[in-house]
CSV table of C-alpha atoms and ligand atoms in Angstrom, one decimal:
chain,number,residue,atom,x,y,z
A,297,MET,CA,165.8,-92.1,210.3
A,298,ALA,CA,162.3,-93.3,211.3
A,299,LEU,CA,159.7,-92.9,208.6
A,300,ILE,CA,156.8,-90.5,209.2
A,301,GLY,CA,153.5,-92.5,209.7
A,302,MET,CA,150.1,-92.0,208.0
A,303,LYS,CA,146.8,-92.8,209.7
A,304,ASN,CA,144.7,-93.2,206.5
A,305,PRO,CA,145.6,-93.7,202.9
A,306,VAL,CA,145.2,-91.3,199.9
A,307,ALA,CA,143.8,-92.5,196.6
A,308,GLU,CA,146.8,-92.6,194.1
A,309,LEU,CA,145.9,-92.3,190.4
A,310,ASP,CA,148.8,-93.1,188.2
A,311,GLY,CA,148.8,-91.8,184.6
A,312,ASP,CA,150.7,-91.7,181.3
A,313,GLU,CA,153.9,-90.8,179.4
A,314,MET,CA,156.5,-88.4,180.9
A,315,THR,CA,154.4,-87.6,183.9
A,316,ARG,CA,154.1,-91.3,184.7
A,317,VAL,CA,157.9,-91.7,184.4
A,318,LEU,CA,158.5,-88.8,186.8
A,319,TRP,CA,155.7,-89.9,189.2
A,320,ALA,CA,157.7,-93.0,190.0
A,321,VAL,CA,161.0,-91.0,190.5
A,322,VAL,CA,159.3,-88.4,192.7
A,323,LYS,CA,157.9,-91.1,194.9
A,324,GLU,CA,161.2,-93.0,195.1
A,325,LYS,CA,163.4,-90.1,195.8
A,326,LEU,CA,161.2,-87.5,197.6
A,327,ILE,CA,158.5,-89.4,199.5
A,328,LEU,CA,159.3,-93.1,200.2
A,329,PRO,CA,162.7,-92.3,202.0
A,330,PHE,CA,160.8,-90.1,204.4
A,331,VAL,CA,157.2,-91.3,204.7
A,332,ASP,CA,155.6,-94.7,205.4
A,333,LEU,CA,153.3,-94.0,202.5
A,334,LYS,CA,149.8,-95.4,202.5
A,335,THR,CA,147.9,-95.2,199.2
A,336,GLU,CA,145.2,-97.0,197.4
A,337,TYR,CA,146.7,-97.3,194.0
A,338,TYR,CA,144.7,-97.1,190.7
A,339,ASP,CA,146.4,-97.4,187.4
A,340,LEU,CA,144.7,-94.9,185.1
A,341,SER,CA,147.2,-95.4,182.2
A,342,LEU,CA,145.4,-95.4,178.9
A,343,MET,CA,146.2,-99.1,178.4
A,344,ASN,CA,144.6,-100.1,181.7
A,345,ARG,CA,141.6,-97.8,181.2
A,346,ASP,CA,141.1,-99.6,177.9
A,347,ALA,CA,141.6,-103.1,179.5
A,348,THR,CA,139.1,-102.4,182.2
A,349,ASP,CA,136.6,-100.7,179.8
A,350,ASP,CA,137.3,-97.6,181.8
A,351,ALA,CA,135.9,-99.1,185.1
A,352,VAL,CA,139.2,-98.1,186.8
A,353,SER,CA,138.4,-94.3,186.4
A,354,ALA,CA,135.1,-94.6,188.2
A,355,GLU,CA,136.6,-96.9,190.8
A,356,ALA,CA,139.3,-94.3,191.4
A,357,ALA,CA,136.8,-91.5,191.7
A,358,ALA,CA,134.8,-93.6,194.3
A,359,ALA,CA,138.0,-94.2,196.2
A,360,ILE,CA,138.7,-90.4,196.4
A,361,LEU,CA,135.1,-89.9,197.7
A,362,ARG,CA,135.6,-92.6,200.3
A,363,LEU,CA,139.1,-91.6,201.4
A,364,GLY,CA,138.5,-87.8,201.1
A,365,VAL,CA,141.8,-87.2,199.4
A,366,GLY,CA,143.3,-88.2,196.0
A,367,VAL,CA,146.4,-87.4,194.0
A,368,LYS,CA,146.4,-87.8,190.3
A,369,CYS,CA,149.1,-88.0,187.6
A,370,ALA,CA,148.4,-86.5,184.1
A,371,THR,CA,146.5,-88.9,181.8
A,372,ILE,CA,146.1,-89.1,178.0
A,373,THR,CA,142.6,-88.1,176.8
A,374,SER,CA,142.0,-90.6,174.0
A,375,ASN,CA,141.3,-89.5,170.5
A,376,ALA,CA,141.7,-91.1,167.1
A,377,ALA,CA,145.5,-90.6,167.0
A,378,ARG,CA,145.9,-92.2,170.4
A,379,GLN,CA,143.5,-95.1,169.5
A,380,GLU,CA,145.9,-95.9,166.6
A,381,GLU,CA,149.0,-95.3,168.7
A,382,TYR,CA,147.9,-97.6,171.5
A,383,GLY,CA,145.6,-100.0,169.6
A,384,LEU,CA,142.7,-99.1,171.8
A,385,ARG,CA,139.5,-101.1,171.7
A,386,LYS,CA,137.5,-97.8,171.9
A,387,LEU,CA,137.6,-94.2,172.8
A,388,HIS,CA,136.9,-93.4,176.5
A,389,PRO,CA,135.9,-90.1,178.0
A,390,SER,CA,138.6,-88.0,179.7
A,391,PRO,CA,139.3,-89.4,183.2
A,392,ASN,CA,139.2,-85.8,184.5
A,393,ALA,CA,135.6,-85.4,183.1
A,394,THR,CA,134.6,-88.8,184.6
A,395,ILE,CA,136.1,-87.9,188.0
A,396,ARG,CA,134.6,-84.4,188.0
A,397,ALA,CA,131.1,-85.8,187.2
A,398,ILE,CA,131.4,-88.2,190.1
A,399,LEU,CA,132.9,-85.7,192.6
A,400,ASP,CA,130.7,-82.8,191.3
A,401,GLY,CA,133.6,-80.5,191.9
A,402,THR,CA,135.2,-77.2,191.0
A,403,VAL,CA,138.7,-77.0,189.8
A,404,PHE,CA,141.1,-74.5,191.4
A,405,ARG,CA,144.3,-73.5,189.6
A,406,ARG,CA,147.1,-71.8,191.5
A,407,PRO,CA,150.6,-70.9,190.2
A,408,ILE,CA,153.7,-71.8,192.2
A,409,THR,CA,155.7,-68.7,192.5
A,410,VAL,CA,159.4,-68.3,192.9
A,411,SER,CA,161.4,-65.1,193.4
A,412,CYS,CA,163.6,-65.7,190.3
A,413,ILE,CA,160.6,-65.7,187.9
A,414,ARG,CA,158.7,-62.5,187.9
A,415,PRO,CA,155.1,-62.4,186.7
A,416,SER,CA,154.5,-60.3,183.5
A,417,VAL,CA,152.2,-58.1,185.6
A,418,VAL,CA,154.7,-56.3,187.7
A,419,THR,CA,152.3,-55.3,190.5
A,420,TRP,CA,151.4,-58.9,191.4
A,421,LYS,CA,152.9,-59.8,194.8
A,422,ALA,CA,150.9,-63.0,195.5
A,423,PRO,CA,149.4,-65.7,193.3
A,424,ILE,CA,145.9,-65.4,191.9
A,425,VAL,CA,143.9,-68.6,192.1
A,426,ILE,CA,141.2,-69.3,189.5
A,427,GLY,CA,138.1,-71.3,190.5
A,428,ARG,CA,136.3,-72.4,187.4
A,429,HIS,CA,132.7,-73.6,187.3
A,430,ALA,CA,132.9,-76.8,185.3
A,431,TYR,CA,129.3,-77.3,184.2
A,432,GLY,CA,127.0,-75.9,181.5
A,433,ASP,CA,126.9,-72.5,179.7
A,434,VAL,CA,128.5,-72.5,176.2
A,435,TYR,CA,130.1,-76.0,176.9
A,436,LYS,CA,126.7,-77.6,176.9
A,437,ALA,CA,125.0,-75.3,174.3
A,438,ALA,CA,122.5,-76.1,171.5
A,439,GLU,CA,123.4,-74.2,168.4
A,440,MET,CA,121.7,-73.7,165.1
A,441,GLU,CA,122.3,-71.9,161.8
A,442,VAL,CA,119.4,-69.8,160.7
A,443,GLU,CA,119.1,-70.0,157.0
A,444,GLY,CA,116.9,-66.9,156.3
A,445,PRO,CA,114.0,-64.8,157.5
A,446,GLY,CA,111.9,-66.2,160.4
A,447,ARG,CA,111.4,-66.1,164.2
A,448,VAL,CA,113.6,-67.9,166.7
A,449,GLU,CA,112.0,-68.6,170.1
A,450,LEU,CA,112.9,-70.2,173.4
A,451,VAL,CA,110.1,-72.6,174.4
A,452,TYR,CA,109.9,-74.2,177.8
A,453,THR,CA,107.4,-77.1,178.1
A,454,ARG,CA,106.7,-77.8,181.8
A,455,VAL,CA,106.1,-81.5,182.7
A,456,ASP,CA,102.3,-80.8,183.0
A,457,GLY,CA,102.4,-79.5,179.4
A,458,VAL,CA,102.1,-75.8,180.1
A,459,GLU,CA,104.3,-73.8,177.7
A,460,ARG,CA,106.2,-70.5,178.0
A,461,ARG,CA,107.8,-68.7,175.0
A,462,VAL,CA,110.3,-65.9,174.6
A,463,THR,CA,111.3,-64.5,171.2
A,464,VAL,CA,115.1,-64.6,170.7
A,465,ALA,CA,115.1,-62.7,167.4
A,466,ASP,CA,113.1,-62.0,164.3
A,467,PHE,CA,115.6,-62.7,161.6
A,468,ASN,CA,115.5,-60.7,158.3
A,469,GLY,CA,118.2,-62.9,156.8
A,470,PRO,CA,120.6,-65.7,157.6
A,471,GLY,CA,122.3,-65.9,161.0
A,472,ILE,CA,123.1,-68.1,164.0
A,473,VAL,CA,121.5,-68.9,167.3
A,474,GLN,CA,122.6,-70.6,170.5
A,475,GLY,CA,120.8,-71.9,173.6
A,476,ILE,CA,122.7,-72.3,176.9
A,477,HIS,CA,121.6,-73.4,180.3
A,478,ASN,CA,122.7,-73.9,183.9
A,479,LEU,CA,121.3,-75.5,187.0
A,480,ASP,CA,120.6,-73.9,190.4
A,481,GLU,CA,122.1,-76.8,192.2
A,482,SER,CA,125.3,-76.8,190.1
A,483,ILE,CA,125.7,-73.1,190.7
A,484,ARG,CA,125.2,-73.5,194.4
A,485,ASN,CA,127.7,-76.4,194.5
A,486,PHE,CA,130.2,-74.2,192.6
A,487,ALA,CA,129.7,-71.4,195.1
A,488,ARG,CA,130.1,-73.9,198.1
A,489,SER,CA,133.4,-75.3,196.6
A,490,CYS,CA,134.7,-71.8,196.2
A,491,PHE,CA,133.9,-70.8,199.8
A,492,ILE,CA,135.4,-74.0,201.1
A,493,TYR,CA,138.6,-73.3,199.3
A,494,ALA,CA,138.7,-69.6,200.2
A,495,VAL,CA,138.2,-70.4,203.9
A,496,GLN,CA,140.8,-73.2,203.9
A,497,GLU,CA,143.4,-71.1,202.1
A,498,LYS,CA,142.4,-67.8,203.8
A,499,LEU,CA,142.0,-66.0,200.5
A,500,PRO,CA,139.5,-63.3,199.8
A,501,LEU,CA,136.9,-64.5,197.3
A,502,TRP,CA,135.9,-62.5,194.2
A,503,PHE,CA,133.1,-63.6,191.9
A,504,ALA,CA,132.4,-61.7,188.7
A,505,ALA,CA,129.7,-62.0,186.0
A,506,LYS,CA,127.8,-59.7,183.8
A,507,ASP,CA,124.4,-59.3,185.5
A,508,THR,CA,123.9,-55.8,184.2
A,509,ILE,CA,123.4,-57.2,180.7
A,510,SER,CA,122.3,-60.8,181.5
A,511,LYS,CA,119.9,-59.9,184.3
A,512,THR,CA,118.2,-63.3,184.5
A,513,TYR,CA,121.1,-65.7,183.7
A,514,ASP,CA,124.1,-64.0,185.2
A,515,GLY,CA,121.7,-62.4,187.7
A,516,ARG,CA,120.9,-65.9,189.0
A,517,PHE,CA,124.6,-66.7,189.4
A,518,LYS,CA,125.1,-63.6,191.5
A,519,ALA,CA,122.0,-64.3,193.6
A,520,LEU,CA,122.9,-67.9,194.3
A,521,PHE,CA,126.5,-67.0,195.2
A,522,ASN,CA,125.1,-64.4,197.6
A,523,GLU,CA,122.5,-66.9,199.0
A,524,VAL,CA,125.3,-69.5,199.7
A,525,TYR,CA,127.4,-66.9,201.4
A,526,GLU,CA,124.7,-65.5,203.6
A,527,ARG,CA,123.2,-68.9,204.6
A,528,GLU,CA,126.3,-71.0,204.9
A,529,PHE,CA,129.6,-69.1,204.9
A,530,ARG,CA,129.2,-65.6,206.4
A,531,ASP,CA,130.4,-66.7,209.8
A,532,ARG,CA,133.1,-69.0,208.5
A,533,CYS,CA,134.5,-66.2,206.3
A,534,ALA,CA,134.5,-63.9,209.2
A,535,GLU,CA,136.4,-66.4,211.3
A,536,ALA,CA,138.9,-66.9,208.6
A,537,GLY,CA,139.3,-63.2,208.2
A,538,ILE,CA,138.4,-63.1,204.6
A,539,SER,CA,135.8,-61.2,202.5
A,540,TYR,CA,133.4,-62.0,199.7
A,541,PHE,CA,133.2,-59.5,196.9
A,542,TYR,CA,131.0,-59.5,193.8
A,543,THR,CA,131.8,-57.2,190.9
A,544,LEU,CA,131.2,-57.1,187.1
A,545,ILE,CA,133.5,-59.2,185.0
A,546,ASP,CA,135.0,-56.2,183.2
A,547,ASP,CA,135.7,-54.4,186.5
A,548,ALA,CA,137.3,-57.6,187.8
A,549,VAL,CA,139.6,-57.9,184.8
A,550,ALA,CA,140.7,-54.2,185.3
A,551,ARG,CA,141.3,-54.8,189.0
A,552,VAL,CA,143.2,-58.0,188.5
A,553,VAL,CA,145.7,-56.3,186.2
A,554,LYS,CA,146.2,-53.3,188.5
A,555,GLY,CA,146.1,-55.3,191.8
A,556,GLU,CA,148.6,-57.2,193.9
A,557,GLY,CA,147.0,-60.6,193.6
A,558,GLY,CA,146.5,-62.9,196.6
A,559,PHE,CA,142.8,-63.8,196.1
A,560,LEU,CA,140.6,-66.5,194.7
A,561,TRP,CA,138.8,-65.5,191.5
A,562,ALA,CA,135.6,-67.5,190.9
A,563,CYS,CA,134.8,-67.6,187.2
A,564,LYS,CA,131.9,-68.9,185.2
A,565,ASN,CA,132.8,-71.8,182.9
A,566,TYR,CA,134.0,-69.8,179.8
A,567,ASP,CA,135.5,-67.0,181.9
A,568,GLY,CA,137.5,-69.5,183.9
A,569,ASP,CA,138.7,-71.3,180.7
A,570,VAL,CA,140.1,-68.1,179.3
A,571,MET,CA,141.3,-66.4,182.5
A,572,SER,CA,143.2,-69.5,183.8
A,573,ASP,CA,145.4,-69.5,180.7
A,574,MET,CA,146.0,-65.8,181.1
A,575,ILE,CA,146.9,-66.2,184.8
A,576,ALA,CA,149.1,-69.2,184.1
A,577,SER,CA,151.1,-67.6,181.3
A,578,ALA,CA,151.3,-64.2,183.0
A,579,SER,CA,152.6,-65.9,186.2
A,580,GLY,CA,155.4,-67.8,184.4
A,581,SER,CA,155.0,-71.3,183.2
A,582,LEU,CA,152.3,-74.0,182.7
A,583,ALA,CA,154.7,-76.4,184.4
A,584,MET,CA,154.3,-74.3,187.6
A,585,MET,CA,150.5,-74.5,187.8
A,586,THR,CA,148.9,-76.7,190.4
A,587,SER,CA,145.3,-77.8,190.2
A,588,VAL,CA,142.9,-79.2,192.8
A,589,LEU,CA,139.4,-80.4,192.4
A,590,VAL,CA,137.2,-79.6,195.5
A,591,SER,CA,133.8,-81.2,195.8
A,592,PRO,CA,131.0,-79.4,197.6
A,593,SER,CA,131.1,-82.2,200.2
A,594,GLY,CA,134.7,-81.3,201.0
A,595,VAL,CA,136.7,-84.0,199.1
A,596,PHE,CA,140.0,-83.0,197.5
A,597,GLU,CA,141.8,-84.3,194.4
A,598,TYR,CA,145.3,-82.8,193.6
A,599,GLU,CA,147.1,-82.8,190.3
A,600,ALA,CA,149.4,-80.8,188.1
A,601,ALA,CA,147.6,-78.5,185.6
A,602,HIS,CA,149.8,-79.7,182.7
A,603,GLY,CA,149.4,-82.8,180.5
A,604,THR,CA,151.5,-85.8,180.0
A,605,VAL,CA,154.3,-83.9,178.2
A,606,GLN,CA,154.1,-86.2,175.2
A,607,GLN,CA,157.0,-84.9,173.2
A,608,HIS,CA,159.4,-85.2,176.1
A,609,TYR,CA,158.2,-88.8,176.6
A,610,TYR,CA,159.1,-89.7,173.0
A,611,ARG,CA,162.6,-88.3,173.6
A,612,TRP,CA,162.9,-90.1,176.9
A,613,GLN,CA,162.0,-93.4,175.1
A,614,LYS,CA,164.9,-92.8,172.8
A,615,GLY,CA,167.2,-92.6,175.9
A,616,GLU,CA,167.4,-88.8,176.4
A,617,LYS,CA,167.3,-87.4,180.0
A,618,THR,CA,164.7,-84.7,179.4
A,619,SER,CA,164.5,-81.5,181.4
A,620,THR,CA,160.8,-81.9,182.2
A,621,ASN,CA,159.7,-79.8,185.2
A,622,PRO,CA,158.3,-82.0,188.0
A,623,ALA,CA,157.4,-79.1,190.3
A,624,ALA,CA,153.6,-79.2,189.8
A,625,LEU,CA,153.7,-83.0,190.2
A,626,ILE,CA,155.6,-82.7,193.5
A,627,PHE,CA,153.1,-80.1,194.7
A,628,ALA,CA,150.2,-82.4,193.8
A,629,TRP,CA,151.8,-84.9,196.3
A,630,THR,CA,152.4,-82.3,199.0
A,631,GLY,CA,148.9,-80.9,198.6
A,632,ALA,CA,147.4,-84.4,199.1
A,633,LEU,CA,149.7,-85.3,202.0
A,634,SER,CA,149.1,-82.0,203.8
A,635,LYS,CA,145.3,-82.4,203.3
A,636,ARG,CA,145.6,-86.0,204.7
A,637,ALA,CA,147.6,-84.6,207.6
A,638,GLU,CA,145.0,-82.0,208.3
A,639,LEU,CA,142.1,-84.5,208.2
A,640,ASP,CA,144.0,-87.0,210.4
A,641,GLY,CA,145.6,-84.5,212.7
A,642,THR,CA,149.1,-85.8,211.9
A,643,ALA,CA,151.4,-82.8,212.4
A,644,GLU,CA,154.6,-84.6,211.4
A,645,LEU,CA,153.2,-85.4,208.0
A,646,ALA,CA,152.0,-81.8,207.5
A,647,ASP,CA,155.5,-80.6,208.5
A,648,PHE,CA,157.0,-82.9,205.9
A,649,ALA,CA,154.8,-81.7,203.1
A,650,GLY,CA,155.7,-78.1,204.0
A,651,ARG,CA,159.4,-79.0,204.0
A,652,LEU,CA,159.2,-80.7,200.6
A,653,GLU,CA,157.6,-77.6,199.1
A,654,ALA,CA,160.2,-75.3,200.6
A,655,ALA,CA,162.9,-77.6,199.3
A,656,VAL,CA,161.5,-77.3,195.7
A,657,LEU,CA,161.3,-73.5,196.0
A,658,ARG,CA,164.8,-73.2,197.5
A,659,THR,CA,166.3,-75.4,194.8
A,660,ILE,CA,164.9,-73.2,192.1
A,661,GLU,CA,165.7,-69.9,193.9
A,662,GLU,CA,169.3,-71.1,194.4
A,663,GLY,CA,169.6,-71.4,190.6
A,664,GLU,CA,169.1,-75.2,190.0
A,665,MET,CA,166.1,-75.6,187.8
A,666,THR,CA,164.7,-77.4,184.7
A,667,GLY,CA,165.1,-75.9,181.2
A,668,ASP,CA,161.6,-74.3,181.0
A,669,LEU,CA,162.4,-72.2,184.0
A,670,ALA,CA,166.0,-71.5,183.1
A,671,LYS,CA,164.7,-69.7,180.0
A,672,LEU,CA,162.5,-67.4,182.2
A,673,ALA,CA,164.6,-66.9,185.3
A,674,GLY,CA,167.3,-64.6,186.4
A,675,ALA,CA,168.3,-61.0,186.6
A,676,ALA,CA,168.1,-60.5,182.9
A,677,ARG,CA,164.3,-60.8,183.3
A,678,GLY,CA,164.3,-58.5,186.3
A,679,GLY,CA,163.8,-61.2,188.8
A,680,GLY,CA,165.9,-63.1,191.3
A,681,ASN,CA,169.3,-62.5,192.8
A,682,PRO,CA,171.9,-61.5,190.2
A,683,ALA,CA,174.6,-63.2,192.4
A,684,VAL,CA,172.9,-66.6,191.8
A,685,SER,CA,174.0,-68.3,188.6
A,686,ILE,CA,171.5,-70.4,186.7
A,687,LYS,CA,172.2,-74.1,186.3
A,688,PRO,CA,169.8,-75.9,184.0
A,689,LEU,CA,169.3,-79.5,185.1
A,690,ASP,CA,167.5,-82.5,183.7
A,691,SER,CA,164.5,-83.9,185.7
A,692,TRP,CA,166.6,-86.5,187.6
A,693,GLU,CA,169.3,-84.0,188.6
A,694,PHE,CA,166.6,-81.6,189.7
A,695,ILE,CA,164.8,-84.2,191.8
A,696,GLY,CA,168.2,-85.1,193.3
A,697,ALA,CA,168.9,-81.5,194.1
A,698,VAL,CA,165.5,-81.2,195.9
A,699,ALA,CA,166.2,-84.5,197.8
A,700,ALA,CA,169.6,-83.2,198.9
A,701,ARG,CA,168.0,-80.1,200.4
A,702,LEU,CA,165.2,-82.2,202.0
A,703,SER,CA,167.6,-84.5,203.8
A,704,VAL,CA,169.5,-81.8,205.7
B,1343,LIG,P1,151.2,-80.8,177.9
B,1343,LIG,O1,151.5,-82.2,178.2
B,1343,LIG,O2,150.8,-79.9,179.1
B,1343,LIG,O3,152.4,-80.2,177.2
B,1343,LIG,C1,152.4,-79.1,176.3
B,1343,LIG,C2,153.8,-78.4,176.3
B,1343,LIG,O4,153.9,-77.6,177.4
B,1343,LIG,C3,154.9,-79.4,176.3
B,1343,LIG,O5,155.2,-79.9,175.0
B,1343,LIG,C4,156.0,-78.6,176.9
B,1343,LIG,O6,156.6,-77.7,176.0
B,1343,LIG,C5,155.3,-77.8,177.9
B,1343,LIG,N1,155.2,-78.4,179.3
B,1343,LIG,C6,154.1,-78.9,179.9
B,1343,LIG,N2,154.4,-79.4,181.1
B,1343,LIG,C7,155.7,-79.3,181.2
B,1343,LIG,C8,156.6,-79.6,182.2
B,1343,LIG,N3,156.2,-80.2,183.3
B,1343,LIG,N4,157.9,-79.4,182.1
B,1343,LIG,C9,158.3,-78.8,180.9
B,1343,LIG,N5,157.5,-78.4,179.9
B,1343,LIG,C10,156.2,-78.7,180.1
B,1343,LIG,O7,149.9,-80.7,176.9
B,1343,LIG,P2,149.7,-81.5,175.5
B,1343,LIG,O8,150.9,-81.8,174.8
B,1343,LIG,O9,148.6,-80.7,174.9
B,1343,LIG,O10,149.0,-82.8,175.9
B,1343,LIG,C11,149.7,-84.1,176.0
B,1343,LIG,C12,148.7,-85.1,176.6
B,1343,LIG,O11,148.3,-84.7,177.9
B,1343,LIG,C13,147.5,-85.3,175.8
B,1343,LIG,O12,147.3,-86.6,175.5
B,1343,LIG,C14,146.4,-84.7,176.6
B,1343,LIG,O13,145.2,-85.5,176.5
B,1343,LIG,C15,146.9,-84.9,178.0
B,1343,LIG,N6,146.5,-83.9,179.0
B,1343,LIG,C16,146.1,-84.3,180.2
B,1343,LIG,C17,145.8,-83.5,181.2
B,1343,LIG,C18,145.5,-84.0,182.6
B,1343,LIG,O14,145.5,-85.2,182.8
B,1343,LIG,N7,145.1,-83.2,183.6
B,1343,LIG,C19,145.8,-82.1,181.0
B,1343,LIG,C20,146.1,-81.7,179.7
B,1343,LIG,C21,146.5,-82.6,178.7
B,1343,LIG,P3,157.9,-78.0,175.2
B,1343,LIG,O15,157.6,-79.1,174.3
B,1343,LIG,O16,158.1,-76.7,174.4
B,1343,LIG,O17,159.0,-78.3,176.1
B,1344,LIG,MG1,141.5,-73.3,177.8
């Protein structure tokens, strides 16, 4: 069988532990037999990041910017325990944070849904995608304990020395205070990334904040989203047949739980942190959550939402064939290949990515799945076809079962 060609490469960012082990198996069994794969390879394993003084992370981010598409394996974020375990020279920042800072992107998380695993929210018919702003607010806050009576003020000193002050509170006794900020340009870029994703995926876009209470702060988010929509995306949304909808965050939460899903929910930083965990667990499993970083300039980096599955890796090192779920890793590859195909106009590659995704879904829906899903699946939980019996597989057997369906 002739291999499917690629016009341009994607940036490939290899990673750590169990996901690194499965990365190689996914490529060997599910991609290389079918595609004449072109990648620019960057080894983001912890040891190589340490050896290159983390230059490799920035080089990989630059490659994603240049090539327009990247695919990334999960990576260890170093901490004291990992420094000891790997004998690191020093602690480096999370590669995801480094890449996000260079691409200036927004992360979109989307569950992979299968008929045999029903979401906890019974009305959901289509996945809900979360778009999380990744800059500022409480994640870049200044905080202080107030030890007793006194006034706390916000002071803005302009570069020409002019001062403005607002009283936060007159304290009668001890308490706490926090200062948070955001930047117009970061909010605009967040909005742009959300509209780009919504138009591409043809998903209605919701944005929610609390501008009734926070008239200046959340009010600015609402105003800038609206400005980006009116100036840059109104026509593109109309062409894609999608709507933009702003509502209060509490109204959004109520609608999400009563609704049918099938939209992109743009969230401020903290809301996105909390709501993406809610959506992931209500949809089924962390191992079935895909993640893509979209930059405001339209560059895409695909990955699985989960980490390196450390405990499985230690068991694999002892010779066990673990039942780690590679679905989100496979979808990271199909996401990157279909984006590459779209940019290059290569229909055959797009078709392959679609067939590989369909093969993964069919394998699971026909009862062959990894242990994490076997626990959740089946008629007992109200999903799937009671005639299909569930066969738990290890990762290698599962990838083999997908390959068998892909070849026919
Ligand atoms: P994790 O690797 O996502 O794993 C947490 C638990 O979730 C696992 O122990 C496993 O549960 C389950 N799980 C996750 N993915 C699974 C899969 N594909 N198949 C089956 N079960 C899966 O998170 P972590 O243990 O907190 O972090 C491990 C390392 O990953 C850390 O060093 C962290 O820095 C890194 N990390 C990287 C990224 C990234 O690169 N994007 C994201 C998060 C974390 P059971 O043990 O019950 O089977
Ligand atoms: Mg969180």
